[in-house]
PDB file of C-alpha atoms in Angstrom:
ATOM      1  CA  MET A   1      12.771 -28.858  -7.097  1.00 57.00           C
ATOM      2  CA  ARG A   2      11.776 -25.173  -6.425  1.00 56.00           C
ATOM      3  CA  LEU A   3       8.255 -26.389  -5.610  1.00 57.00           C
ATOM      4  CA  PHE A   4       9.402 -28.722  -2.852  1.00 59.00           C
ATOM      5  CA  GLN A   5      12.372 -26.796  -1.486  1.00 65.00           C
ATOM      6  CA  PRO A   6      11.794 -26.519   2.353  1.00 65.00           C
ATOM      7  CA  GLU A   7      11.762 -22.990   3.870  1.00 74.00           C
ATOM      8  CA  THR A   8      12.802 -23.866   7.449  1.00 66.00           C
ATOM      9  CA  ARG A   9      13.336 -20.195   8.402  1.00 72.00           C
ATOM     10  CA  LEU A  10       9.546 -19.739   7.877  1.00 79.00           C
ATOM     11  CA  TRP A  11       8.490 -22.462  10.321  1.00 72.00           C
ATOM     12  CA  GLY A  12       6.524 -21.044  13.137  1.00 74.00           C
ATOM     13  CA  ARG A  13       6.169 -17.608  11.560  1.00 85.00           C
ATOM     14  CA  GLU A  14       2.627 -16.179  11.140  1.00 91.00           C
ATOM     15  CA  GLU A  15       1.478 -14.197   8.186  1.00 94.00           C
ATOM     16  CA  GLY A  16       2.561 -10.573   8.485  1.00 96.00           C
ATOM     17  CA  THR A  17       1.130  -7.425   6.910  1.00 98.00           C
ATOM     18  CA  LEU A  18       1.708  -7.303   3.147  1.00 98.00           C
ATOM     19  CA  PRO A  19       3.897  -4.342   1.850  1.00 98.00           C
ATOM     20  CA  ALA A  20       2.354  -0.961   1.316  1.00 98.00           C
ATOM     21  CA  PHE A  21       4.996  -0.014  -1.241  1.00 98.00           C
ATOM     22  CA  LEU A  22       7.754  -1.747  -3.421  1.00 98.00           C
ATOM     23  CA  VAL A  23      11.083  -0.566  -4.652  1.00 98.00           C
ATOM     24  CA  ILE A  24      10.941  -2.217  -8.069  1.00 98.00           C
ATOM     25  CA  GLY A  25      14.384  -1.401  -9.590  1.00 96.00           C
ATOM     26  CA  ALA A  26      16.151  -0.834 -11.817  1.00 98.00           C
ATOM     27  CA  GLN A  27      18.944  -3.225 -11.060  1.00 96.00           C
ATOM     28  CA  ARG A  28      22.359  -1.509 -10.471  1.00 96.00           C
ATOM     29  CA  SER A  29      20.693   1.877 -10.240  1.00 97.00           C
ATOM     30  CA  GLY A  30      20.719   2.537  -6.523  1.00 96.00           C
ATOM     31  CA  SER A  31      17.841   0.372  -5.224  1.00 96.00           C
ATOM     32  CA  THR A  32      20.134  -1.111  -2.510  1.00 95.00           C
ATOM     33  CA  PHE A  33      21.045   2.404  -1.320  1.00 95.00           C
ATOM     34  CA  LEU A  34      17.356   3.355  -1.257  1.00 97.00           C
ATOM     35  CA  HIS A  35      16.349   0.141   0.585  1.00 97.00           C
ATOM     36  CA  ASP A  36      18.903   0.638   3.236  1.00 95.00           C
ATOM     37  CA  TYR A  37      18.128   4.290   3.678  1.00 96.00           C
ATOM     38  CA  LEU A  38      14.413   3.566   4.114  1.00 97.00           C
ATOM     39  CA  SER A  39      15.122   0.856   6.635  1.00 95.00           C
ATOM     40  CA  LEU A  40      17.500   2.968   8.678  1.00 94.00           C
ATOM     41  CA  ASN A  41      15.977   6.416   8.538  1.00 95.00           C
ATOM     42  CA  THR A  42      12.224   6.134   8.060  1.00 97.00           C
ATOM     43  CA  SER A  43       9.372   4.327   9.788  1.00 97.00           C
ATOM     44  CA  ALA A  44       9.111   1.826   6.923  1.00 98.00           C
ATOM     45  CA  GLN A  45      10.051  -1.770   7.628  1.00 98.00           C
ATOM     46  CA  CYS A  46      11.555  -4.319   5.332  1.00 97.00           C
ATOM     47  CA  SER A  47      11.413  -8.094   5.889  1.00 96.00           C
ATOM     48  CA  PRO A  48      13.541  -9.154   8.779  1.00 94.00           C
ATOM     49  CA  LEU A  49      14.508 -12.307   6.769  1.00 94.00           C
ATOM     50  CA  GLN A  50      15.558 -11.144   3.457  1.00 92.00           C
ATOM     51  CA  LYS A  51      15.869  -8.038   1.263  1.00 92.00           C
ATOM     52  CA  GLU A  52      14.992  -9.188  -2.185  1.00 95.00           C
ATOM     53  CA  LEU A  53      12.166 -11.713  -2.019  1.00 96.00           C
ATOM     54  CA  HIS A  54      11.633 -11.923  -5.764  1.00 96.00           C
ATOM     55  CA  TYR A  55       8.093 -13.248  -5.170  1.00 97.00           C
ATOM     56  CA  PHE A  56       6.375 -11.606  -8.119  1.00 98.00           C
ATOM     57  CA  ASP A  57       9.089 -12.417 -10.672  1.00 97.00           C
ATOM     58  CA  ASN A  58      10.672 -15.757  -9.673  1.00 95.00           C
ATOM     59  CA  LYS A  59       8.533 -17.305  -6.998  1.00 94.00           C
ATOM     60  CA  PHE A  60       4.981 -16.527  -7.932  1.00 97.00           C
ATOM     61  CA  TYR A  61       4.231 -20.292  -8.029  1.00 94.00           C
ATOM     62  CA  LYS A  62       3.975 -20.077  -4.218  1.00 94.00           C
ATOM     63  CA  PRO A  63       0.779 -18.796  -2.479  1.00 94.00           C
ATOM     64  CA  LEU A  64       0.539 -15.107  -1.338  1.00 97.00           C
ATOM     65  CA  GLN A  65       0.366 -16.341   2.209  1.00 96.00           C
ATOM     66  CA  TRP A  66       3.926 -17.629   1.830  1.00 94.00           C
ATOM     67  CA  TYR A  67       5.087 -14.059   0.780  1.00 96.00           C
ATOM     68  CA  ALA A  68       3.305 -12.589   3.721  1.00 97.00           C
ATOM     69  CA  THR A  69       5.170 -14.718   6.220  1.00 96.00           C
ATOM     70  CA  PHE A  70       8.312 -12.808   5.336  1.00 96.00           C
ATOM     71  CA  PHE A  71       6.886  -9.605   7.039  1.00 97.00           C
ATOM     72  CA  GLU A  72       6.001  -8.597  10.525  1.00 96.00           C
ATOM     73  CA  PRO A  73       2.400  -7.978  11.515  1.00 97.00           C
ATOM     74  CA  LEU A  74       1.663  -4.298  11.912  1.00 97.00           C
ATOM     75  CA  ASP A  75      -1.545  -4.375  13.747  1.00 94.00           C
ATOM     76  CA  GLY A  76      -1.662  -1.357  16.081  1.00 90.00           C
ATOM     77  CA  ALA A  77       1.773  -0.061  14.826  1.00 93.00           C
ATOM     78  CA  GLY A  78       0.348   3.260  13.705  1.00 94.00           C
ATOM     79  CA  PRO A  79      -0.331   4.643  10.141  1.00 95.00           C
ATOM     80  CA  ALA A  80       3.172   5.701   9.429  1.00 97.00           C
ATOM     81  CA  VAL A  81       4.664   2.197  10.018  1.00 98.00           C
ATOM     82  CA  LYS A  82       4.508   0.299   6.740  1.00 98.00           C
ATOM     83  CA  ASN A  83       6.143  -2.781   5.302  1.00 98.00           C
ATOM     84  CA  PHE A  84       7.998  -2.599   2.092  1.00 98.00           C
ATOM     85  CA  GLU A  85      10.095  -4.791  -0.192  1.00 98.00           C
ATOM     86  CA  THR A  86      12.905  -4.257  -2.710  1.00 98.00           C
ATOM     87  CA  SER A  87      13.337  -6.541  -5.756  1.00 97.00           C
ATOM     88  CA  PRO A  88      14.852  -4.757  -8.695  1.00 97.00           C
ATOM     89  CA  GLY A  89      13.633  -7.497 -11.011  1.00 96.00           C
ATOM     90  CA  TYR A  90      10.062  -6.263 -10.630  1.00 98.00           C
ATOM     91  CA  LEU A  91      10.522  -3.305 -13.048  1.00 98.00           C
ATOM     92  CA  TYR A  92      11.953  -5.648 -15.697  1.00 98.00           C
ATOM     93  CA  HIS A  93       9.909  -8.826 -15.610  1.00 98.00           C
ATOM     94  CA  PRO A  94       7.100  -8.597 -18.205  1.00 98.00           C
ATOM     95  CA  ALA A  95       4.396 -10.384 -16.046  1.00 98.00           C
ATOM     96  CA  VAL A  96       5.060  -8.630 -12.678  1.00 98.00           C
ATOM     97  CA  PRO A  97       2.859  -5.548 -13.048  1.00 98.00           C
ATOM     98  CA  GLN A  98      -0.249  -7.569 -13.627  1.00 98.00           C
ATOM     99  CA  ARG A  99       0.618 -10.026 -10.852  1.00 98.00           C
ATOM    100  CA  ILE A 100       1.064  -7.245  -8.335  1.00 98.00           C
ATOM    101  CA  LYS A 101      -2.093  -5.509  -9.496  1.00 98.00           C
ATOM    102  CA  GLU A 102      -4.019  -8.637  -8.786  1.00 98.00           C
ATOM    103  CA  CYS A 103      -2.420  -9.240  -5.372  1.00 98.00           C
ATOM    104  CA  LEU A 104      -1.600  -5.711  -4.117  1.00 98.00           C
ATOM    105  CA  PRO A 105      -3.976  -3.382  -6.009  1.00 98.00           C
ATOM    106  CA  GLU A 106      -3.393  -0.359  -3.678  1.00 98.00           C
ATOM    107  CA  VAL A 107       0.432  -0.716  -3.485  1.00 98.00           C
ATOM    108  CA  LYS A 108       2.745   2.051  -4.430  1.00 98.00           C
ATOM    109  CA  ALA A 109       5.897   1.483  -6.396  1.00 98.00           C
ATOM    110  CA  VAL A 110       9.217   3.465  -6.662  1.00 98.00           C
ATOM    111  CA  ALA A 111      11.636   3.028  -9.612  1.00 98.00           C
ATOM    112  CA  VAL A 112      15.278   4.329  -9.465  1.00 98.00           C
ATOM    113  CA  LEU A 113      16.611   4.863 -12.909  1.00 98.00           C
ATOM    114  CA  ARG A 114      20.327   5.275 -13.903  1.00 98.00           C
ATOM    115  CA  ASN A 115      22.032   6.359 -17.085  1.00 98.00           C
ATOM    116  CA  PRO A 116      21.093   3.255 -19.241  1.00 98.00           C
ATOM    117  CA  VAL A 117      24.565   2.750 -20.632  1.00 98.00           C
ATOM    118  CA  GLU A 118      26.292   2.988 -17.300  1.00 97.00           C
ATOM    119  CA  ARG A 119      23.590   0.719 -15.758  1.00 98.00           C
ATOM    120  CA  ALA A 120      24.209  -1.886 -18.499  1.00 98.00           C
ATOM    121  CA  ILE A 121      27.963  -1.839 -17.957  1.00 98.00           C
ATOM    122  CA  SER A 122      27.581  -2.066 -14.173  1.00 97.00           C
ATOM    123  CA  GLN A 123      25.273  -5.059 -14.534  1.00 97.00           C
ATOM    124  CA  TYR A 124      27.791  -6.799 -16.789  1.00 98.00           C
ATOM    125  CA  LYS A 125      30.537  -6.290 -14.325  1.00 96.00           C
ATOM    126  CA  TRP A 126      28.364  -7.561 -11.513  1.00 96.00           C
ATOM    127  CA  ILE A 127      27.313 -10.690 -13.416  1.00 97.00           C
ATOM    128  CA  ARG A 128      30.925 -11.437 -14.225  1.00 96.00           C
ATOM    129  CA  LYS A 129      31.846 -11.007 -10.490  1.00 94.00           C
ATOM    130  CA  CYS A 130      29.097 -13.519  -9.705  1.00 94.00           C
ATOM    131  CA  ASP A 131      30.505 -16.019 -12.200  1.00 96.00           C
ATOM    132  CA  LEU A 132      27.290 -15.931 -14.176  1.00 97.00           C
ATOM    133  CA  GLU A 133      28.960 -14.719 -17.369  1.00 97.00           C
ATOM    134  CA  THR A 134      31.958 -16.040 -19.223  1.00 97.00           C
ATOM    135  CA  ARG A 135      31.824 -13.938 -22.494  1.00 98.00           C
ATOM    136  CA  GLY A 136      33.655 -10.710 -22.995  1.00 97.00           C
ATOM    137  CA  PRO A 137      31.601  -7.497 -22.900  1.00 98.00           C
ATOM    138  CA  VAL A 138      31.609  -7.028 -26.691  1.00 98.00           C
ATOM    139  CA  GLU A 139      30.292 -10.532 -27.390  1.00 98.00           C
ATOM    140  CA  ALA A 140      27.749 -10.288 -24.457  1.00 98.00           C
ATOM    141  CA  PHE A 141      26.398  -6.867 -25.595  1.00 98.00           C
ATOM    142  CA  ARG A 142      26.197  -7.970 -29.199  1.00 98.00           C
ATOM    143  CA  ALA A 143      24.256 -10.994 -28.274  1.00 98.00           C
ATOM    144  CA  ASP A 144      21.896  -9.020 -26.108  1.00 98.00           C
ATOM    145  CA  ALA A 145      21.421  -6.418 -28.826  1.00 98.00           C
ATOM    146  CA  GLU A 146      20.133  -9.195 -31.052  1.00 98.00           C
ATOM    147  CA  GLN A 147      17.454  -9.920 -28.510  1.00 97.00           C
ATOM    148  CA  ILE A 148      16.334  -6.320 -27.782  1.00 98.00           C
ATOM    149  CA  GLU A 149      13.312  -6.269 -30.042  1.00 97.00           C
ATOM    150  CA  ARG A 150      11.844  -9.179 -28.041  1.00 97.00           C
ATOM    151  CA  GLU A 151      11.061  -6.817 -25.215  1.00 97.00           C
ATOM    152  CA  GLN A 152       8.041  -5.544 -27.186  1.00 96.00           C
ATOM    153  CA  ASP A 153       7.163  -8.912 -28.871  1.00 97.00           C
ATOM    154  CA  GLU A 154       4.024 -10.082 -27.297  1.00 95.00           C
ATOM    155  CA  SER A 155       4.381 -13.702 -28.648  1.00 96.00           C
ATOM    156  CA  TYR A 156       7.673 -13.914 -26.835  1.00 97.00           C
ATOM    157  CA  LEU A 157       6.496 -12.160 -23.675  1.00 97.00           C
ATOM    158  CA  THR A 158       3.583 -14.441 -23.161  1.00 98.00           C
ATOM    159  CA  GLN A 159       5.756 -17.215 -21.915  1.00 98.00           C
ATOM    160  CA  PHE A 160       6.624 -15.100 -18.754  1.00 98.00           C
ATOM    161  CA  GLU A 161       2.958 -15.480 -17.561  1.00 98.00           C
ATOM    162  CA  ASP A 162       3.798 -19.035 -16.522  1.00 97.00           C
ATOM    163  CA  PRO A 163       4.979 -18.732 -12.879  1.00 96.00           C
ATOM    164  CA  LEU A 164       7.422 -21.644 -13.344  1.00 94.00           C
ATOM    165  CA  HIS A 165       9.076 -20.203 -16.482  1.00 95.00           C
ATOM    166  CA  PHE A 166      12.579 -18.911 -15.878  1.00 94.00           C
ATOM    167  CA  ASP A 167      14.664 -17.609 -18.712  1.00 95.00           C
ATOM    168  CA  PHE A 168      18.319 -17.465 -17.507  1.00 96.00           C
ATOM    169  CA  GLU A 169      19.500 -15.362 -20.431  1.00 97.00           C
ATOM    170  CA  HIS A 170      16.703 -12.853 -19.938  1.00 97.00           C
ATOM    171  CA  PHE A 171      17.142 -12.601 -16.231  1.00 96.00           C
ATOM    172  CA  HIS A 172      20.941 -12.463 -16.007  1.00 97.00           C
ATOM    173  CA  HIS A 173      22.169 -11.408 -19.444  1.00 98.00           C
ATOM    174  CA  GLY A 174      19.676  -8.768 -20.416  1.00 98.00           C
ATOM    175  CA  TYR A 175      22.161  -6.000 -20.130  1.00 98.00           C
ATOM    176  CA  LEU A 176      20.694  -3.637 -22.739  1.00 98.00           C
ATOM    177  CA  ARG A 177      17.246  -4.971 -22.330  1.00 98.00           C
ATOM    178  CA  ARG A 178      17.086  -4.014 -18.598  1.00 98.00           C
ATOM    179  CA  SER A 179      17.899  -0.428 -19.551  1.00 98.00           C
ATOM    180  CA  LEU A 180      14.753  -0.084 -21.792  1.00 98.00           C
ATOM    181  CA  TYR A 181      13.091   1.787 -18.921  1.00 98.00           C
ATOM    182  CA  HIS A 182      10.355   3.315 -21.182  1.00 98.00           C
ATOM    183  CA  VAL A 183       9.160  -0.147 -22.208  1.00 98.00           C
ATOM    184  CA  GLN A 184       9.081  -1.346 -18.556  1.00 98.00           C
ATOM    185  CA  LEU A 185       7.358   1.797 -17.234  1.00 98.00           C
ATOM    186  CA  ARG A 186       4.777   1.611 -20.053  1.00 98.00           C
ATOM    187  CA  ARG A 187       3.867  -1.895 -18.856  1.00 98.00           C
ATOM    188  CA  TRP A 188       3.469  -0.735 -15.316  1.00 98.00           C
ATOM    189  CA  LEU A 189       1.232   2.140 -16.312  1.00 98.00           C
ATOM    190  CA  ARG A 190      -1.094  -0.282 -18.171  1.00 98.00           C
ATOM    191  CA  HIS A 191      -1.973  -1.729 -14.784  1.00 98.00           C
ATOM    192  CA  PHE A 192      -1.467   1.224 -12.328  1.00 98.00           C
ATOM    193  CA  PRO A 193      -2.405   4.786 -12.414  1.00 98.00           C
ATOM    194  CA  SER A 194       0.420   7.347 -12.279  1.00 98.00           C
ATOM    195  CA  SER A 195      -0.604   8.188  -8.733  1.00 98.00           C
ATOM    196  CA  GLN A 196       0.796   4.774  -7.628  1.00 98.00           C
ATOM    197  CA  LEU A 197       4.080   5.082  -9.277  1.00 98.00           C
ATOM    198  CA  ARG A 198       7.061   7.320  -8.641  1.00 98.00           C
ATOM    199  CA  VAL A 199      10.330   7.636 -10.618  1.00 98.00           C
ATOM    200  CA  LEU A 200      13.694   9.095  -9.483  1.00 98.00           C
ATOM    201  CA  THR A 201      17.159   9.114 -10.933  1.00 97.00           C
ATOM    202  CA  SER A 202      20.232   7.741  -9.229  1.00 96.00           C
ATOM    203  CA  THR A 203      21.790  11.154  -9.650  1.00 95.00           C
ATOM    204  CA  ALA A 204      19.023  12.733  -7.654  1.00 96.00           C
ATOM    205  CA  LEU A 205      19.135   9.957  -5.013  1.00 96.00           C
ATOM    206  CA  PHE A 206      22.841  10.401  -4.356  1.00 94.00           C
ATOM    207  CA  GLU A 207      23.203  14.175  -4.920  1.00 93.00           C
ATOM    208  CA  GLN A 208      19.869  15.383  -3.426  1.00 93.00           C
ATOM    209  CA  THR A 209      19.430  12.625  -0.778  1.00 94.00           C
ATOM    210  CA  GLN A 210      17.642  14.558   1.936  1.00 93.00           C
ATOM    211  CA  ASN A 211      15.312  16.308  -0.451  1.00 95.00           C
ATOM    212  CA  VAL A 212      14.455  13.155  -2.310  1.00 96.00           C
ATOM    213  CA  MET A 213      13.717  11.271   0.836  1.00 96.00           C
ATOM    214  CA  ASP A 214      11.584  14.051   2.231  1.00 96.00           C
ATOM    215  CA  GLN A 215       9.511  13.870  -0.962  1.00 97.00           C
ATOM    216  CA  LEU A 216       9.343  10.060  -0.935  1.00 98.00           C
ATOM    217  CA  ALA A 217       8.401  10.029   2.776  1.00 98.00           C
ATOM    218  CA  ALA A 218       5.458  12.438   1.993  1.00 98.00           C
ATOM    219  CA  TYR A 219       4.341  10.344  -0.943  1.00 98.00           C
ATOM    220  CA  LEU A 220       4.578   6.960   0.827  1.00 98.00           C
ATOM    221  CA  GLU A 221       3.049   8.486   4.076  1.00 98.00           C
ATOM    222  CA  ILE A 222       5.935   7.362   6.196  1.00 98.00           C
ATOM    223  CA  GLU A 223       8.074   9.241   8.775  1.00 97.00           C
ATOM    224  CA  HIS A 224      11.503  10.447   7.776  1.00 95.00           C
ATOM    225  CA  VAL A 225      13.118  10.177  11.186  1.00 87.00           C
ATOM    226  CA  GLY A 226      16.441  10.925  12.712  1.00 67.00           C
ATOM    227  CA  GLU A 227      19.735  11.912  11.148  1.00 65.00           C
ATOM    228  CA  ALA A 228      20.707  10.028   7.969  1.00 67.00           C
ATOM    229  CA  GLN A 229      23.015   7.100   8.680  1.00 67.00           C
ATOM    230  CA  LEU A 230      24.823   7.143   5.274  1.00 66.00           C
ATOM    231  CA  ALA A 231      28.136   5.574   6.238  1.00 56.00           C
ATOM    232  CA  SER A 232      26.546   2.200   6.848  1.00 55.00           C
ATOM    233  CA  ILE A 233      24.476   2.144   3.724  1.00 63.00           C
ATOM    234  CA  ASN A 234      25.668  -0.233   1.060  1.00 59.00           C
ATOM    235  CA  GLN A 235      26.100   1.538  -2.293  1.00 59.00           C
ATOM    236  CA  ASN A 236      26.802  -1.828  -4.079  1.00 63.00           C
ATOM    237  CA  SER A 237      29.601  -0.444  -6.289  1.00 64.00           C
ATOM    238  CA  SER A 238      30.752  -2.302  -9.439  1.00 62.00           C
ATOM    239  CA  PRO A 239      34.092  -4.084  -9.675  1.00 61.00           C
ATOM    240  CA  ASP A 240      36.840  -1.973 -11.040  1.00 67.00           C
ATOM    241  CA  ASP A 241      39.024  -4.696 -12.354  1.00 79.00           C
ATOM    242  CA  ILE A 242      36.888  -5.591 -15.423  1.00 91.00           C
ATOM    243  CA  GLU A 243      37.818  -3.568 -18.460  1.00 94.00           C
ATOM    244  CA  ILE A 244      35.017  -2.391 -20.849  1.00 97.00           C
ATOM    245  CA  PRO A 245      36.346  -1.812 -24.370  1.00 97.00           C
ATOM    246  CA  ALA A 246      35.136   1.175 -26.351  1.00 98.00           C
ATOM    247  CA  GLU A 247      33.440  -1.175 -28.747  1.00 98.00           C
ATOM    248  CA  ALA A 248      31.175  -2.564 -26.040  1.00 98.00           C
ATOM    249  CA  ARG A 249      30.254   0.885 -24.862  1.00 98.00           C
ATOM    250  CA  ASP A 250      29.503   1.870 -28.448  1.00 98.00           C
ATOM    251  CA  ILE A 251      27.152  -0.992 -28.873  1.00 98.00           C
ATOM    252  CA  ALA A 252      25.295   0.105 -25.651  1.00 98.00           C
ATOM    253  CA  GLU A 253      25.204   3.767 -26.617  1.00 98.00           C
ATOM    254  CA  GLN A 254      23.817   2.832 -30.149  1.00 98.00           C
ATOM    255  CA  HIS A 255      20.886   0.845 -28.742  1.00 98.00           C
ATOM    256  CA  LEU A 256      20.177   3.009 -25.713  1.00 98.00           C
ATOM    257  CA  ALA A 257      20.750   6.540 -27.076  1.00 97.00           C
ATOM    258  CA  ASP A 258      17.059   7.581 -26.916  1.00 97.00           C
ATOM    259  CA  VAL A 259      16.050   5.926 -23.697  1.00 98.00           C
ATOM    260  CA  GLU A 260      15.824   9.206 -21.719  1.00 97.00           C
ATOM    261  CA  SER A 261      13.655  10.954 -24.244  1.00 97.00           C
ATOM    262  CA  LYS A 262      11.307   7.918 -24.490  1.00 98.00           C
ATOM    263  CA  VAL A 263      11.036   7.875 -20.707  1.00 98.00           C
ATOM    264  CA  ARG A 264      10.028  11.482 -20.647  1.00 97.00           C
ATOM    265  CA  SER A 265       7.267  10.674 -23.145  1.00 97.00           C
ATOM    266  CA  VAL A 266       5.885   7.869 -20.879  1.00 98.00           C
ATOM    267  CA  ILE A 267       6.049   9.494 -17.383  1.00 98.00           C
ATOM    268  CA  THR A 268       4.214  12.578 -16.118  1.00 97.00           C
ATOM    269  CA  PRO A 269       5.736  15.422 -14.123  1.00 96.00           C
ATOM    270  CA  ASP A 270       3.913  14.424 -10.950  1.00 96.00           C
ATOM    271  CA  MET A 271       5.634  11.019 -11.086  1.00 98.00           C
ATOM    272  CA  VAL A 272       9.109  12.454 -10.757  1.00 98.00           C
ATOM    273  CA  VAL A 273      10.820  12.634  -7.305  1.00 98.00           C
ATOM    274  CA  GLY A 274      13.671  15.165  -7.055  1.00 96.00           C
ATOM    275  CA  ASP A 275      14.226  18.604  -8.420  1.00 91.00           C
ATOM    276  CA  THR A 276      15.448  17.374 -11.834  1.00 85.00           C
ATOM    277  CA  PHE A 277      15.115  14.335 -14.098  1.00 93.00           C
ATOM    278  CA  THR A 278      18.193  13.474 -16.071  1.00 92.00           C
ATOM    279  CA  LEU A 279      19.782  10.160 -16.861  1.00 94.00           C
ATOM    280  CA  GLU A 280      23.151  11.711 -18.041  1.00 77.00           C
TER     281      GLU A 280
END
């Protein structure tokens, strides 16, 4: 069904310029805020049709030309005008780094990381709000904890190389697994040099916005223009009416306690955007 679903909005569109950089996640960590800021206050341009295209994680069965039609052509636009895309699943999906390396070998990638426990809780609340989860947080976190070792099991990860493979549980219910940033960044660094990857924390993004964006603009070679339009930027906050019992938080803290130290062992200082790097 996915193969033959018509894309009427693409009819008549020509192939545009492929993105020069990607915001790759993490989900529920500030990627929406970063996407909107880049679109409003820099010379970077997103797709006029859709924010999250999910080409490299969920639609890689389509040709690269299909992906290109979502972007505007930038011929003669000037070197500071660059297309970009934001899909927070790109950091998490096991097969994405290799796919992007094959299709966009020179692309730069930016990852926004949040306190891993708070990120997992925020994801759970969001998935509940979207009616994609019926279990309580304790049951959901326990079930995901039982799967957490799979993120480094090559025999399990191999199935994701099939572009038509979609694992609902992995994609929507990987609450703890999506917070294993060190595992995900290590995968990216197998395919890309550190010069093509930058990492910042949601704390730095929200508390040092101007400084972070100045650094990012220099790295991405785009113009940081005009005054920041922060009021209209979507911060995508989590629902407040879903209670998270202490037991659920304890499960997350038990399995994610050493994520920050492991991330520090994977990244290099030149990869960090912002004055500090802390996931607390």
